[in-house]
């Protein structure tokens, strides 16, 4: 397959927003800053096919030629992300409809129904022409299908979607009685006589059927994946040597697509990440996202397809990045497996809804701190490029799942305040602060060899996934399960006989009732920590109590338990522990399993290691603090091009990448 440049550096390039003379300056500036890859034509459909079946590629040909002669490689989009106005005018049935029946009109972007056969036909028509025209061009090293599939239009409730949902359900269940059993439709007089009666979970007078909601999410993710696969297959036919990707959104609380299902369909995993600028320590969530993306890539390198040089335009207040922050963020991604550092977008727009979104070339031009930092980043990426291709493997696995996420946050639950990622983030933060690396694993994934396995809030769990976690403990891992895990099967039916059904035997506990706390209520534990939000009426069935409640609804009841199991152990946190409680728990898990940090550091100094197949390794240090940091490491710092002589000094806010040994 064609190779894309590594480490890749660049971003989304939207030349159609600028006159031709700017394009010459663009290529010159790209060369000056070391840009070697740009994503082209993401939102160009209206210009490439200004009326149905009438194509105009001339302007794009010119840009491709300019980039190619400048030595810049192209990640060519299929341009199908956002249909042009004529599509909706001519085929209004392609427009997406919300849960409460409102049409989403053109004028923004991505106004199409993912199940629309018209959208499918017209987008594949354009994709085919793009493949024919550019598939053999030397500059085109990657295909980029659509853009952030599922952003803005993941769920469509229109009649076209309803019919597609019914077809999907027929394939899943075969006959309507199996659907009735899976959805539990004897409840509230919901029993269906035929598939024709079934609808998407449109706005209803009371809670929708939870399994209908879950299946609708599964269907919606599959519909968009189908669109991706259809375009990918056209490209594979026309341009077999060029890998195909689409940019995922593993970030923040974006949860629409089940990327475990998507990951095996792309030739290279790529991800977009934007910091939550309101969180002064948003870089921890960045690391979480990057590690999860590496999990999707099977521990191998992946591409950071988009992040921002500075502020975005879509948060409540859009905070500019501080000096050095862009470099630190970029290196965090590389430390965690990215072989590409790309931005949205190359040149900040002059018009349109994203004109206040930062770019690599700001409105103020090149005599700016931001541009100088872009040039510096290009230079650093050049200096560290030998890390390309290296993967990462850690001793701690975290089991995460979109289906459990969807299930855990359904309405009609014991509390509306339970957030699926809450415990995942808290545990991750504790490990991040200790410099301990984490790999993200799918629920039925391979846990062999992990010394610690974390299972936060895995609400929905299949028998296969429960067995995989059990086996990990049996074979010697220290497993931690947190509250509201293992409660239901894949149909959202409660596993009976005491919670948490799927993990009861493994954990050696029996829970007779959930006991969520009142808003603001806290309970004290006998180890000096506290818990809020969630407790459980738990009995020991083989496990020992590690900590118990002193007060609250269940004084004397175990809150944290440990059960020796096989060659390992299974711990349970039945409540939402405060940060001290999580920290203490993590220390015990690490001590018991013998897991140590990548290298010891102090708070706010991030460390991560990449290791090549031939055993060479690189230690990344990102100093998020205002004080210099010193790290014990032998090797050569590629950023400063100096030997470390056993002790590396990383300046306040600085970065280092040490070839170890
Ligand atoms: C997303 C999109 C881009 C752009 C950025 C702005 O990631 O893919 O086109 O809108 O957001 O942050």
XYZ file of C-alpha atoms and ligand atoms in Angstrom:
673
model
C 0.000 0.000 0.000
C 1.023 3.605 -0.564
C 2.786 5.056 2.457
C 1.749 8.396 3.931
C 4.555 10.554 5.308
C 5.555 9.826 8.886
C 5.488 11.644 11.089
C 2.796 13.427 9.139
C 2.257 17.120 9.829
C -0.414 19.353 8.356
C -4.160 19.771 8.411
C -7.446 20.300 6.605
C -6.824 22.507 3.616
C -9.817 24.383 2.194
C -8.377 26.268 -0.795
C -11.830 26.918 -2.238
C -12.223 29.600 0.424
C -9.327 31.592 -1.055
C -8.258 33.085 -4.407
C -5.557 31.312 -6.433
C -2.721 33.657 -5.418
C -3.226 32.644 -1.803
C -2.724 29.018 -2.867
C 0.839 29.824 -3.953
C 1.537 31.419 -0.612
C -0.061 28.419 1.106
C 2.327 25.972 -0.531
C 5.308 28.201 0.288
C 4.260 28.460 3.933
C 3.562 24.746 4.148
C 7.109 24.117 3.016
C 8.466 26.653 5.464
C 6.734 24.961 8.389
C 7.468 21.382 7.360
C 3.888 20.457 6.443
C 3.929 17.215 4.467
C 0.260 16.132 4.382
C -2.996 18.025 3.895
C -6.594 16.857 3.805
C -8.315 18.230 0.761
C -11.913 18.663 -0.433
C -13.740 17.660 2.771
C -16.571 20.144 2.175
C -16.204 20.649 -1.580
C -19.230 18.771 -2.930
C -21.145 21.931 -3.952
C -18.167 23.129 -5.985
C -17.281 19.752 -7.469
C -20.855 18.918 -8.519
C -22.603 22.294 -8.781
C -25.698 20.694 -10.250
C -26.732 17.073 -10.348
C -24.440 15.007 -12.548
C -22.440 18.053 -13.706
C -18.884 17.867 -12.372
C -16.181 20.542 -12.249
C -12.793 19.270 -11.209
C -10.610 21.901 -12.855
C -10.078 24.031 -9.752
C -9.186 20.988 -7.659
C -6.800 19.685 -10.340
C -4.903 22.963 -10.100
C -4.610 22.730 -6.324
C -3.491 19.094 -6.524
C -0.805 20.038 -9.042
C 0.423 22.907 -6.864
C 0.630 20.741 -3.784
C 2.349 17.961 -5.682
C 4.974 20.265 -7.108
C 5.533 21.598 -3.605
C 6.153 18.062 -2.368
C 3.045 18.027 -0.166
C 1.116 14.749 0.008
C -2.659 14.634 -0.035
C -5.235 12.923 2.128
C -8.034 13.231 -0.420
C -11.545 13.466 0.953
C -14.363 11.918 -1.036
C -16.132 15.270 -0.563
C -19.372 13.597 0.489
C -19.485 15.038 4.032
C -21.995 17.755 3.303
C -24.416 17.610 0.371
C -24.959 20.728 -1.756
C -28.237 22.683 -1.569
C -29.569 21.160 -4.806
C -29.798 17.723 -3.205
C -32.312 18.861 -0.580
C -34.236 20.996 -3.032
C -34.623 18.182 -5.478
C -34.915 15.333 -2.957
C -36.333 16.767 0.283
C -36.694 13.221 1.611
C -32.888 13.187 2.085
C -33.152 15.646 4.979
C -32.731 14.324 8.520
C -35.583 14.557 11.026
C -35.268 14.866 14.805
C -36.937 12.712 17.442
C -39.778 15.215 17.724
C -40.390 15.387 13.991
C -38.541 18.572 13.064
C -36.704 18.634 9.762
C -33.070 19.732 9.831
C -32.647 21.958 6.808
C -29.597 22.769 4.677
C -27.678 25.910 5.586
C -25.383 24.355 8.173
C -23.648 21.142 7.191
C -24.190 17.396 7.041
C -27.952 17.746 6.446
C -28.600 14.239 5.198
C -30.374 11.160 6.438
C -27.799 8.358 6.862
C -30.300 5.818 5.486
C -31.265 7.817 2.423
C -30.870 5.779 -0.794
C -30.713 9.054 -2.744
C -27.848 10.358 -0.599
C -26.141 6.980 -0.989
C -26.474 7.006 -4.756
C -25.344 10.606 -5.224
C -22.471 10.347 -2.728
C -21.209 7.144 -4.305
C -21.445 8.850 -7.709
C -19.144 11.613 -6.499
C -16.876 9.176 -4.657
C -16.484 7.151 -7.875
C -15.520 10.231 -9.853
C -13.023 11.257 -7.181
C -11.555 7.761 -7.229
C -11.289 7.721 -11.001
C -9.742 11.140 -11.195
C -7.302 11.119 -8.290
C -6.911 7.451 -7.340
C -3.727 7.046 -9.354
C -2.207 10.468 -8.609
C 1.208 10.247 -6.979
C 0.373 12.968 -4.457
C -2.706 11.156 -3.135
C -1.497 8.881 -0.335
C -4.681 8.465 1.669
C -8.459 8.530 1.164
C -10.645 10.297 3.695
C -14.282 9.175 3.501
C -16.874 11.786 4.508
C -15.977 13.600 7.702
C -16.637 12.707 11.327
C -19.453 10.416 10.236
C -22.213 10.752 12.807
C -21.380 14.307 13.797
C -24.627 16.349 13.697
C -26.807 13.716 11.961
C -26.182 10.415 13.743
C -29.836 9.816 14.551
C -32.539 10.349 11.988
C -36.165 9.510 12.775
C -37.715 10.137 9.339
C -39.885 7.646 7.462
C -36.950 6.517 5.322
C -34.961 5.786 8.488
C -37.968 4.035 10.032
C -38.142 1.652 7.061
C -34.388 1.047 7.208
C -34.609 0.429 10.968
C -37.290 -2.200 10.356
C -35.099 -3.924 7.765
C -32.169 -3.876 10.206
C -34.394 -5.358 12.937
C -35.655 -8.082 10.603
C -32.064 -9.055 9.872
C -31.222 -9.038 13.579
C -34.241 -10.914 14.897
C -35.666 -12.861 11.947
C -39.219 -12.859 13.234
C -41.191 -10.347 15.194
C -41.671 -12.579 18.235
C -37.939 -12.676 18.796
C -37.979 -8.879 18.686
C -40.891 -8.897 21.149
C -38.908 -11.113 23.522
C -35.743 -9.036 23.198
C -37.595 -5.758 23.713
C -39.801 -7.106 26.504
C -42.886 -5.751 24.753
C -45.419 -7.464 27.004
C -44.680 -4.472 29.203
C -46.969 -1.408 28.713
C -48.943 -3.022 25.873
C -46.122 -2.652 23.386
C -46.370 -6.063 21.686
C -45.924 -5.855 17.898
C -47.915 -8.070 15.556
C -45.655 -7.345 12.547
C -42.424 -5.490 11.845
C -44.508 -2.900 9.967
C -45.728 -1.544 13.304
C -42.222 -0.820 14.605
C -40.872 2.753 14.630
C -37.678 4.465 15.701
C -37.937 5.757 19.293
C -39.670 8.988 18.330
C -40.894 11.409 20.985
C -43.399 9.429 23.066
C -45.697 10.290 25.989
C -43.484 8.386 28.425
C -40.113 6.604 28.444
C -39.387 4.797 25.209
C -38.672 1.077 25.341
C -35.001 0.844 26.476
C -34.097 -2.026 24.129
C -35.692 -0.130 21.249
C -33.483 2.824 22.197
C -30.392 0.622 22.322
C -31.168 -1.092 19.042
C -31.787 2.286 17.425
C -28.320 3.417 18.480
C -26.801 0.194 17.156
C -28.724 0.620 13.904
C -27.681 4.275 13.556
C -23.999 3.445 14.033
C -24.312 0.588 11.527
C -26.061 2.793 8.928
C -23.218 5.295 8.911
C -20.677 2.498 8.918
C -22.470 1.091 5.870
C -22.060 4.435 4.112
C -18.363 4.345 4.953
C -17.945 0.773 3.717
C -19.794 1.541 0.461
C -17.443 4.449 -0.324
C -14.396 2.510 0.811
C -15.251 -0.363 -1.500
C -15.555 1.974 -4.496
C -12.131 3.396 -3.625
C -10.602 -0.054 -3.179
C -11.837 -0.974 -6.640
C -10.489 2.177 -8.299
C -7.462 2.935 -6.171
C -6.413 -0.297 -4.465
C -2.971 0.915 -3.401
C -4.189 3.884 -1.380
C -5.330 3.261 2.221
C -8.755 4.489 3.289
C -9.676 6.148 6.563
C -12.355 8.289 8.131
C -11.877 10.505 11.154
C -13.354 9.107 14.386
C -14.445 11.271 17.315
C -13.057 9.595 20.405
C -13.199 12.679 22.581
C -15.026 14.148 25.515
C -18.481 12.719 25.767
C -19.091 12.078 22.061
C -20.660 8.649 22.034
C -22.733 8.174 18.895
C -20.694 5.582 16.980
C -19.597 2.154 18.197
C -16.000 2.480 17.043
C -15.074 -1.043 18.156
C -17.218 -2.117 15.187
C -15.756 0.533 12.892
C -12.079 0.033 13.684
C -11.594 -3.135 11.665
C -13.130 -1.515 8.557
C -10.571 1.292 8.161
C -7.063 0.802 6.768
C -5.680 3.205 9.336
C -7.431 4.486 12.458
C -7.631 8.259 12.627
C -9.124 10.459 15.292
C -10.106 14.068 15.943
C -9.599 15.556 19.368
C -10.488 18.944 20.787
C -9.648 19.983 24.314
C -12.402 20.952 26.659
C -10.978 24.425 27.202
C -12.938 24.902 30.424
C -10.987 22.153 32.108
C -7.589 23.562 33.092
C -6.319 19.978 33.154
C -7.996 18.976 29.889
C -4.707 17.380 28.857
C -5.597 14.354 31.011
C -8.737 13.754 28.955
C -6.599 14.247 25.842
C -4.318 11.408 27.008
C -7.374 9.241 27.751
C -8.718 9.833 24.246
C -5.350 9.160 22.613
C -4.878 5.896 24.537
C -8.397 4.780 23.639
C -7.660 5.557 19.984
C -4.503 3.416 20.173
C -6.739 0.653 21.565
C -8.911 0.964 18.452
C -5.743 0.664 16.391
C -4.806 -2.557 18.195
C -1.867 -0.915 19.977
C -0.365 0.242 16.687
C 0.183 3.772 15.317
C -2.783 5.896 14.313
C -3.352 9.366 12.906
C -4.406 12.481 14.771
C -6.531 13.815 11.923
C -7.658 17.034 13.612
C -6.987 19.117 16.671
C -6.678 22.881 17.069
C -3.698 25.184 17.118
C -5.526 27.431 19.587
C -9.198 28.266 20.290
C -12.189 26.566 18.683
C -15.430 28.392 17.906
C -18.043 26.007 19.270
C -17.560 25.889 23.033
C -19.331 28.276 25.368
C -16.206 30.385 25.766
C -13.425 29.594 23.370
C -10.129 29.773 25.170
C -6.908 30.421 23.242
C -4.081 27.988 23.918
C -1.267 29.280 26.106
C 2.327 29.468 24.835
C 3.706 25.962 24.364
C 0.335 24.294 24.816
C -0.041 23.285 21.164
C 3.366 21.588 21.213
C 2.583 19.790 24.462
C -0.820 18.628 23.197
C 0.687 17.437 19.918
C 3.456 15.499 21.629
C 0.949 13.915 24.009
C -0.790 12.394 20.998
C 2.497 11.222 19.484
C 3.550 9.774 22.857
C 0.389 7.703 22.828
C 0.807 6.321 19.335
C -0.068 9.028 16.796
C 2.132 9.016 13.702
C 0.388 12.128 12.379
C -0.245 15.555 13.867
C -2.857 17.297 11.760
C -5.060 20.269 12.469
C -8.357 21.729 11.576
C -7.422 23.800 9.631
C -4.505 25.131 7.605
C -5.627 28.758 7.165
C -8.209 30.355 9.459
C -11.324 31.162 7.394
C -12.344 34.685 6.542
C -16.040 33.954 6.293
C -18.462 31.359 7.541
C -19.290 29.846 10.905
C -15.725 28.785 11.653
C -13.974 32.101 11.044
C -13.131 32.414 14.749
C -11.696 28.907 14.882
C -7.909 28.942 15.008
C -5.861 27.639 12.091
C -2.186 27.048 11.414
C -2.062 30.379 9.573
C -4.002 32.876 11.703
C -5.931 35.941 10.461
C -3.048 38.077 11.698
C -0.581 36.317 9.403
C 2.859 34.934 10.058
C 4.343 37.590 12.320
C 2.592 35.926 15.230
C 3.382 33.671 18.134
C 1.003 31.087 16.769
C 2.768 30.825 13.420
C 6.175 30.649 15.099
C 4.856 27.809 17.253
C 3.557 26.012 14.147
C 7.036 26.249 12.595
C 8.603 25.051 15.840
C 6.209 22.082 15.990
C 7.084 21.112 12.418
C 10.731 21.201 13.402
C 10.240 19.069 16.539
C 8.264 16.471 14.580
C 11.137 16.233 12.103
C 13.608 15.698 14.902
C 11.613 12.917 16.530
C 10.440 11.213 13.342
C 12.330 7.995 14.125
C 9.533 7.077 16.593
C 7.156 6.501 13.661
C 5.864 2.956 13.521
C 6.475 2.201 17.199
C 3.535 0.906 19.232
C 2.911 0.766 22.960
C 1.946 -1.913 25.418
C 1.170 -1.406 29.113
C 0.416 -3.601 32.129
C -2.954 -2.026 32.875
C -6.018 -2.619 30.691
C -9.220 -0.641 30.862
C -12.312 -2.289 29.410
C -14.558 0.246 27.679
C -17.545 -0.154 25.431
C -19.926 2.088 23.535
C -22.835 -0.316 24.027
C -22.351 -0.250 27.797
C -22.111 3.553 27.562
C -25.421 3.775 25.724
C -27.031 1.342 28.145
C -25.700 2.944 31.339
C -27.023 6.382 30.430
C -30.525 5.393 29.338
C -33.412 7.219 31.018
C -35.677 5.371 33.497
C -32.678 4.315 35.615
C -31.943 4.458 39.375
C -30.349 7.881 38.823
C -30.040 10.304 35.942
C -26.733 11.545 37.352
C -24.705 8.453 36.595
C -22.209 9.208 33.824
C -20.678 6.221 32.093
C -17.165 7.638 31.764
C -17.051 9.060 35.269
C -15.174 6.140 36.882
C -13.121 5.496 33.750
C -11.852 9.082 33.863
C -11.239 9.085 37.620
C -9.278 5.841 37.544
C -7.374 6.952 34.461
C -6.453 10.246 36.093
C -5.058 8.452 39.155
C -2.903 6.258 36.910
C -1.873 9.208 34.716
C -0.716 11.100 37.813
C 1.411 8.104 38.796
C 2.940 7.740 35.334
C 1.314 4.346 34.794
C 0.306 3.558 31.199
C -3.109 2.192 30.263
C -4.292 0.210 27.233
C -7.962 0.312 26.246
C -9.531 -3.035 25.391
C -12.918 -4.002 23.985
C -15.125 -6.008 26.348
C -14.590 -9.309 24.577
C -10.978 -8.391 23.744
C -7.804 -10.195 24.686
C -6.820 -9.479 28.296
C -3.998 -12.012 28.360
C -0.922 -10.756 30.137
C -2.468 -7.655 31.729
C -1.627 -7.437 35.414
C -4.410 -5.007 36.249
C -7.785 -5.017 34.497
C -10.166 -2.126 35.176
C -13.856 -2.564 34.438
C -15.593 0.761 35.106
C -19.410 0.845 34.912
C -19.659 -1.924 32.320
C -23.446 -1.904 32.620
C -24.312 -3.926 29.519
C -22.233 -7.058 29.289
C -22.396 -10.143 27.112
C -21.616 -13.610 28.479
C -18.421 -13.642 26.386
C -17.219 -10.354 27.876
C -17.998 -11.447 31.442
C -16.078 -14.673 30.800
C -13.087 -12.782 29.441
C -12.881 -10.644 32.610
C -13.307 -13.713 34.820
C -10.547 -15.552 32.984
C -8.185 -12.591 33.420
C -8.581 -12.839 37.208
C -8.278 -16.602 37.147
C -5.012 -16.321 35.236
C -3.519 -13.885 37.720
C -4.751 -10.360 36.988
C -5.919 -7.970 39.659
C -9.369 -6.992 38.394
C -11.355 -3.975 39.583
C -15.055 -3.713 38.757
C -16.940 -0.548 39.673
C -20.628 -0.037 40.460
C -23.441 -0.554 37.919
C -21.401 -3.106 35.961
C -22.639 -6.466 34.704
C -26.252 -5.546 35.395
C -27.930 -6.447 32.085
C -27.376 -8.592 29.010
C -27.150 -7.209 25.479
C -30.961 -6.847 25.341
C -30.943 -4.713 28.491
C -32.601 -7.504 30.493
C -31.556 -7.615 34.124
C -29.332 -10.558 35.082
C -31.373 -11.914 38.003
C -30.455 -13.389 41.350
C -28.661 -10.389 42.865
C -26.519 -7.697 41.312
C -24.062 -7.492 39.615
C -25.319 -10.601 37.835
C -22.497 -11.045 35.339
C -19.741 -10.554 37.941
C -21.362 -11.775 41.189
C -19.442 -15.033 41.375
C -16.158 -13.423 40.328
C -16.492 -10.650 42.908
C -17.808 -12.884 45.690
C -20.596 -10.448 46.547
C -24.389 -10.310 46.419
C -26.189 -6.983 46.065
C -29.844 -6.913 46.967
C -30.664 -3.284 46.148
C -29.111 -0.144 44.672
C -29.026 2.783 47.067
C -28.309 6.032 45.201
C -27.781 9.018 47.484
C -29.606 12.336 47.519
C -28.091 15.253 45.628
C -25.188 16.663 47.688
C -25.395 13.742 50.164
C -22.091 12.126 51.119
C -21.390 9.024 53.163
C -18.269 8.393 55.217
C -16.232 5.219 54.905
C -14.235 3.640 57.727
C -10.944 4.275 55.902
C -11.448 8.049 56.166
C -12.674 8.595 52.605
C -16.183 9.448 51.416
C -18.550 8.463 48.632
C -21.417 10.200 46.896
C -24.060 9.524 44.231
C -24.179 5.741 44.503
C -24.097 3.006 47.147
C -25.391 -0.560 47.204
C -26.899 -2.891 49.767
C -24.136 -5.475 49.454
C -23.449 -8.780 51.200
C -20.184 -10.694 51.181
C -20.260 -14.105 49.524
C -16.591 -15.019 49.705
C -15.079 -11.551 49.351
C -13.626 -9.578 52.247
C -14.604 -6.010 53.104
C -11.823 -3.516 52.415
C -13.867 -0.483 53.485
C -17.412 -0.108 54.822
C -19.876 2.771 55.289
C -19.897 4.517 58.638
C -23.153 6.350 58.004
C -25.717 7.042 55.287
C -28.461 4.577 54.393
C -26.309 1.462 54.919
C -23.967 1.857 57.928
C -21.723 -1.155 58.393
C -22.240 -2.388 54.828
C -19.127 -3.144 52.730
C -18.387 -0.468 50.132
C -15.125 -1.775 48.694
C -14.405 -5.497 48.589
C -11.673 -7.914 47.523
C -12.083 -11.522 46.475
C -9.097 -13.786 45.887
C -9.915 -15.555 42.641
C -7.832 -18.150 40.803
C -4.284 -16.828 40.617
C -5.525 -13.229 40.799
C -8.107 -11.192 42.639
C -11.357 -9.369 41.944
C -11.994 -6.038 43.664
C -15.329 -4.249 43.700
C -16.031 -0.566 44.312
C -19.769 -0.461 44.995
C -19.944 3.313 45.416
C -18.598 6.494 43.844
C -15.450 7.065 45.897
C -13.973 10.523 46.305
C -10.593 11.259 44.692
C -8.683 10.182 47.812
C -10.596 6.924 47.861
C -9.821 6.237 44.199
C -6.161 7.148 44.755
C -5.846 4.812 47.723
C -7.564 2.046 45.800
C -5.300 2.490 42.777
C -2.220 2.361 45.031
C -3.401 -0.945 46.462
C -4.117 -2.417 43.030
C -0.677 -1.385 41.777
C 1.070 -2.710 44.889
C -0.760 -6.019 44.726
C -0.031 -6.546 41.041
C 3.518 -5.163 41.057
C 2.770 -2.616 38.333
C 5.202 0.304 38.347
C 5.236 3.689 36.560
C 6.810 4.104 33.132
C 9.321 6.187 35.113
C 8.677 7.892 38.440
C 7.605 11.543 38.033
C 5.854 14.202 40.009
C 2.316 15.500 39.502
C 1.634 17.273 36.207
C 4.620 15.719 34.463
C 3.317 13.276 31.888
C 5.379 10.286 30.774
C 4.660 7.628 28.166
C 6.742 5.138 26.243
C 6.594 3.905 22.649
C 8.394 0.701 21.746
C 9.334 -0.512 18.273
C 9.103 -4.123 17.153
C 12.913 -4.324 17.272
C 12.941 -3.333 20.944
C 14.066 0.311 20.590
C 12.059 2.575 22.860
C 11.390 6.265 23.341
C 10.345 7.975 26.534
C 8.123 11.034 26.100
C 8.029 13.628 28.854
C 5.501 16.455 28.732
C 5.845 18.957 31.528
C 2.441 20.594 32.084
C 3.678 22.513 35.118
C 5.285 25.914 35.645
C 8.386 24.351 37.248
C 11.225 22.456 35.584
C 11.008 18.693 35.982
C 13.773 16.197 36.330
C 13.356 12.609 35.190
C 15.775 9.711 35.615
C 16.380 8.332 32.138
C 19.402 7.199 30.149
C 19.498 8.076 26.492
C 19.428 10.896 23.989
C 16.820 13.657 23.918
C 15.811 14.129 20.284
C 14.184 17.502 20.942
C 17.370 19.168 22.225
C 19.697 16.673 20.526
C 21.549 16.108 23.802
C 22.446 13.013 25.847
C 20.553 12.833 29.129
C 23.404 11.359 31.173
C 20.922 9.627 33.436
C 19.014 12.725 34.484
C 16.871 14.717 32.118
C 15.823 18.288 32.919
C 12.621 19.291 31.165
C 11.917 23.022 31.365
C 8.629 24.365 32.712
C 5.998 23.729 30.050
C 8.569 21.864 27.935
C 8.758 18.492 26.205
C 11.400 15.822 25.670
C 11.558 12.640 23.609
C 14.366 10.385 24.753
C 15.701 7.522 22.683
C 16.415 5.173 25.564
C 19.546 3.165 26.157
C -14.767 19.020 13.476
C -14.851 18.988 11.963
C -14.097 20.093 11.308
C -14.247 21.386 12.063
C -13.812 21.169 13.477
C -13.843 22.432 14.294
O -13.740 18.317 13.979
O -14.425 17.768 11.432
O -14.595 20.225 9.990
O -15.568 21.799 12.021
O -14.688 20.265 14.074
O -13.366 22.235 15.589
